[in-house]
C-alpha positions as a LaTeX table, in Angstrom:
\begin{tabular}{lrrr}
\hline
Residue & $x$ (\AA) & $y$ (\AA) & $z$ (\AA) \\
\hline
Unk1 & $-7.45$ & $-26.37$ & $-2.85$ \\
Unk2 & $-5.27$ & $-23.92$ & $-5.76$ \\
Unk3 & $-8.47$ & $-21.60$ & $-5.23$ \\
Unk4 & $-7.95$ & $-21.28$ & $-1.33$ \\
Unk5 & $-4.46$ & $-21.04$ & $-1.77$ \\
Unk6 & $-5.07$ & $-18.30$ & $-4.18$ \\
Unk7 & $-7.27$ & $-16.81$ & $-1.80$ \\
Unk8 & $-4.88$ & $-16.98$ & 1.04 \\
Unk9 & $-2.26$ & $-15.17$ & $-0.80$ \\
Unk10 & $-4.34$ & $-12.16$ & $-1.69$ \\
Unk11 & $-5.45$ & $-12.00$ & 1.79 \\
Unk12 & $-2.15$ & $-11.75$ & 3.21 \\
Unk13 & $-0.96$ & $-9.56$ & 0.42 \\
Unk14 & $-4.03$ & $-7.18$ & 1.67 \\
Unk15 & $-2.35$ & $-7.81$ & 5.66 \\
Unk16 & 0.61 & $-6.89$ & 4.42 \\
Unk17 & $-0.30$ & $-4.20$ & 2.73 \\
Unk18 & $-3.00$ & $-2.47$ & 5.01 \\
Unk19 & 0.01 & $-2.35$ & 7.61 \\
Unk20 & 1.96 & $-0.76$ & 5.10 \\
Unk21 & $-0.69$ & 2.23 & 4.53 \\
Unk22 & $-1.75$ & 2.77 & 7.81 \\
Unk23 & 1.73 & 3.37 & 8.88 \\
Unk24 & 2.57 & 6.06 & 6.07 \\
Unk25 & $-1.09$ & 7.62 & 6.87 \\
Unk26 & $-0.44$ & 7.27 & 11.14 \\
Unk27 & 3.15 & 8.67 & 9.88 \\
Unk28 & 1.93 & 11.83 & 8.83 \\
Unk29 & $-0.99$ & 11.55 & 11.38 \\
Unk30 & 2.10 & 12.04 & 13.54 \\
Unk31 & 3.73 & 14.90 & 11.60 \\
Unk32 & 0.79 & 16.63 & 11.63 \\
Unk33 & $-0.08$ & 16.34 & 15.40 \\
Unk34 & 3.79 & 17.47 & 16.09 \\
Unk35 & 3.17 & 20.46 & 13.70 \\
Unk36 & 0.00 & 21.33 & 15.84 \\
Unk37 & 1.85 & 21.33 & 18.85 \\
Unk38 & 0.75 & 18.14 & 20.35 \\
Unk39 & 1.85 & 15.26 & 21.19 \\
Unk40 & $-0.98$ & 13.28 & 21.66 \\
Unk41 & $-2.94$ & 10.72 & 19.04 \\
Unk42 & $-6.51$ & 9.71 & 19.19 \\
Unk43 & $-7.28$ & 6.19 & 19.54 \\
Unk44 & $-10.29$ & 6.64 & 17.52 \\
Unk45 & $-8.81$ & 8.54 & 14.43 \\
Unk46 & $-6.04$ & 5.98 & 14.32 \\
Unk47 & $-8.68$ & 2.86 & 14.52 \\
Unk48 & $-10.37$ & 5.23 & 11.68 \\
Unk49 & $-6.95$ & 4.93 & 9.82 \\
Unk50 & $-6.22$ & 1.23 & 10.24 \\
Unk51 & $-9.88$ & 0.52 & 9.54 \\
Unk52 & $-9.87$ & 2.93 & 6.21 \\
Unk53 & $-6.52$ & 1.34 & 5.14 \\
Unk54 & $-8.07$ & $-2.22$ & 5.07 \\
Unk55 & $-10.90$ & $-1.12$ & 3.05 \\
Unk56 & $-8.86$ & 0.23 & 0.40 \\
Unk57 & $-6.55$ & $-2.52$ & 0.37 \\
Unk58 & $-9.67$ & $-5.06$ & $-0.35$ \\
Unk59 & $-10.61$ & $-2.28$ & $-3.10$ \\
Unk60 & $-6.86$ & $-2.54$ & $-4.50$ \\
Unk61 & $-6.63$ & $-6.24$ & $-5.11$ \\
Unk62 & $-10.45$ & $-7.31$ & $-5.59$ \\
Unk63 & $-11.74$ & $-4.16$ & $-7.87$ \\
Unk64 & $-8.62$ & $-2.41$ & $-9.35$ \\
Unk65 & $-6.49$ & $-5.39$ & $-10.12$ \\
Unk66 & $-3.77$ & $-4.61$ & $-7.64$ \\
Unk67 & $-2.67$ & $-1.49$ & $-9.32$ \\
Unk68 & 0.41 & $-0.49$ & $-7.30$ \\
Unk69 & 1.59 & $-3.61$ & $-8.31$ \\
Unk70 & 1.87 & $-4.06$ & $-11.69$ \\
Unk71 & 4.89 & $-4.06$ & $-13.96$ \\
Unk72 & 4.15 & $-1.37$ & $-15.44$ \\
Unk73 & 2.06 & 1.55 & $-15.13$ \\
Unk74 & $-0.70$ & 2.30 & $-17.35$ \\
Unk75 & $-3.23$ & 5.42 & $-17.37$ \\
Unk76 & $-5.85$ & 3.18 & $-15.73$ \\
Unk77 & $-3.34$ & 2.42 & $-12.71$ \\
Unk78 & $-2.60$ & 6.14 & $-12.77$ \\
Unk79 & $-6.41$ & 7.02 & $-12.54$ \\
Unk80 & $-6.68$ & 4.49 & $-9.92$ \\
Unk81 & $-4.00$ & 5.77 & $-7.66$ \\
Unk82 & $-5.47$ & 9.42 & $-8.09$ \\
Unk83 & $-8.94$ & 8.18 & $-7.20$ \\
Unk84 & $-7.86$ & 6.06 & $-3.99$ \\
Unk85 & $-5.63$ & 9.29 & $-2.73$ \\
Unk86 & $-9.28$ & 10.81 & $-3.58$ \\
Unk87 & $-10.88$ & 8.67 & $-1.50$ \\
Unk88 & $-8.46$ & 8.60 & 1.14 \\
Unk89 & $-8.12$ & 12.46 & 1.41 \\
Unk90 & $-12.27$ & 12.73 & 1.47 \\
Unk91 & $-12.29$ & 9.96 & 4.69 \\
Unk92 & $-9.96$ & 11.81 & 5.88 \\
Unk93 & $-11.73$ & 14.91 & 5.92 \\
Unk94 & $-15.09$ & 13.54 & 6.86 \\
Unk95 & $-12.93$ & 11.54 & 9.84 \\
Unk96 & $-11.42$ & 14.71 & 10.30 \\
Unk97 & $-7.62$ & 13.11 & 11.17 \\
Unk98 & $-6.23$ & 16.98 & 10.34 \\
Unk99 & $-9.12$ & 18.46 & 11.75 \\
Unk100 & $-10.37$ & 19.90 & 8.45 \\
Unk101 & $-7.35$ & 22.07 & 8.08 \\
Unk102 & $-7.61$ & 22.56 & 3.93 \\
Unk103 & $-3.45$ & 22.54 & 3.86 \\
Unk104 & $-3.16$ & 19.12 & 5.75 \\
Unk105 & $-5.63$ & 18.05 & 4.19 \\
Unk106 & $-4.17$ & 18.95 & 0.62 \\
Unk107 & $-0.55$ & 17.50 & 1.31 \\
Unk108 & $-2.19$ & 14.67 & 2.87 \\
Unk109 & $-3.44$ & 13.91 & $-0.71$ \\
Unk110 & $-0.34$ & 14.53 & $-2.70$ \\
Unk111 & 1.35 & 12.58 & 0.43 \\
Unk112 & $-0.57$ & 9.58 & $-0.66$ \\
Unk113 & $-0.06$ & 10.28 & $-4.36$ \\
Unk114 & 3.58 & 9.84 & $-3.38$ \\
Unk115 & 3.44 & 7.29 & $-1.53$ \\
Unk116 & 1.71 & 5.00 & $-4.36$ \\
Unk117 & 4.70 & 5.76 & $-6.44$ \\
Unk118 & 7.39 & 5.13 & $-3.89$ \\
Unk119 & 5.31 & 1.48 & $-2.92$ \\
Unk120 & 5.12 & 0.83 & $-7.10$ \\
Unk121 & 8.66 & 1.08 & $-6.86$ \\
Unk122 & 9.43 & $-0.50$ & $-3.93$ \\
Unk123 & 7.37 & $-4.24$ & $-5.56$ \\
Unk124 & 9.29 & $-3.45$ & $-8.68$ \\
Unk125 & 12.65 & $-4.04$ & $-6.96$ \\
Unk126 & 11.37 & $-6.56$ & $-5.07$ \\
Unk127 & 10.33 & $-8.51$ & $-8.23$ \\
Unk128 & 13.70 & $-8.03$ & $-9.68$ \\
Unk129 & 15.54 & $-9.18$ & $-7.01$ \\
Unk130 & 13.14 & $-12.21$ & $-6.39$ \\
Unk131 & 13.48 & $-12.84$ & $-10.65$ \\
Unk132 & 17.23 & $-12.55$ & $-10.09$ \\
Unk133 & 17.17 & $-15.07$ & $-7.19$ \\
Unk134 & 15.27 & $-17.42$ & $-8.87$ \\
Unk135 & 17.07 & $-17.87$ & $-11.73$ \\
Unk136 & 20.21 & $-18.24$ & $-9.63$ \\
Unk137 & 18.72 & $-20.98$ & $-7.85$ \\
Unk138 & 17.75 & $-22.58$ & $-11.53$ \\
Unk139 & 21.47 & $-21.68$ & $-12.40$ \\
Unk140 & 22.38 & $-23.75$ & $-9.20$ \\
Unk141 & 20.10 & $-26.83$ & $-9.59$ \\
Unk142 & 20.89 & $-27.34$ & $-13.49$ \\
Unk143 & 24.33 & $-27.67$ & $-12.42$ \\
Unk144 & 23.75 & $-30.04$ & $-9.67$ \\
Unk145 & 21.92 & $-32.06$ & $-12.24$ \\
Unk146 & 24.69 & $-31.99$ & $-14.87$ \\
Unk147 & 27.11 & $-32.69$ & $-12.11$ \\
Unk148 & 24.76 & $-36.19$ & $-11.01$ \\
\hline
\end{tabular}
């Protein structure tokens, strides 16, 4: 049972985080269609996006130990984060979601750079604040105790 419950959190910590990615990449899907003059989106680039977004999630977690994660940042998350903004930017390209344009196609991958660094950041508050609740609650329940 601890394995399927370990399973089930990584799983939803992909859900979570696939929904996360795809809206920063439809995000400046967006920007860029606005930029272009239009205001329409392509169903098929955007299943493309939510599709690609998954995939790298599962290679996140499962191959490169949840880099954007971690407490703190080593070269190997570094190199990570520069090879999935690779990887990204080439699907991208192939896709065509910026329609080949070499500028969008460039800030697209120093978008994504960003964006790893803003979501490292973003997990490293939340683990402070959720370390900082905890031991409040710990705080709260040794006093109970003493109090009993």
């Amino acid at each position: 049972m601890r394995k399927f419950k370990k399973f089930m959190a990584l799983e939803i910590g992909i859900e979570f985080k696939a929904c996360i990615y795809f809206c920063m990449i439809l995000f400046f899907y967006f920007m860029y269609q606005i930029l272009q003059g239009s205001m329409q989106a392509g169903i098929i680039i955007m299943t493309e996006m939510i599709f690609t977004a998954y995939g790298m999630c599962y290679i996140q977690i499962y191959l490169l130990n949840n880099f954007d994660e971690v407490d703190n940042i080593s070269l190997k998350d570094i190199l990570a984060g520069f090879g999935c903004s690779v990887l990204y930017t080439l699907l991208g390209y192939v896709m065509k979601w910026f329609d080949r344009n070499d500028t969008a196609t460039i800030s697209f991958f120093f978008y994504i750079m960003f964006c790893y660094c803003c979501i490292w950041l973003i997990y490293k508050i939340k683990r402070e604040v959720d370390t900082a609740l905890l031991n409040e609650e710990l705080e709260q329940f040794k006093q109970r105790k003493n109090n009993v």
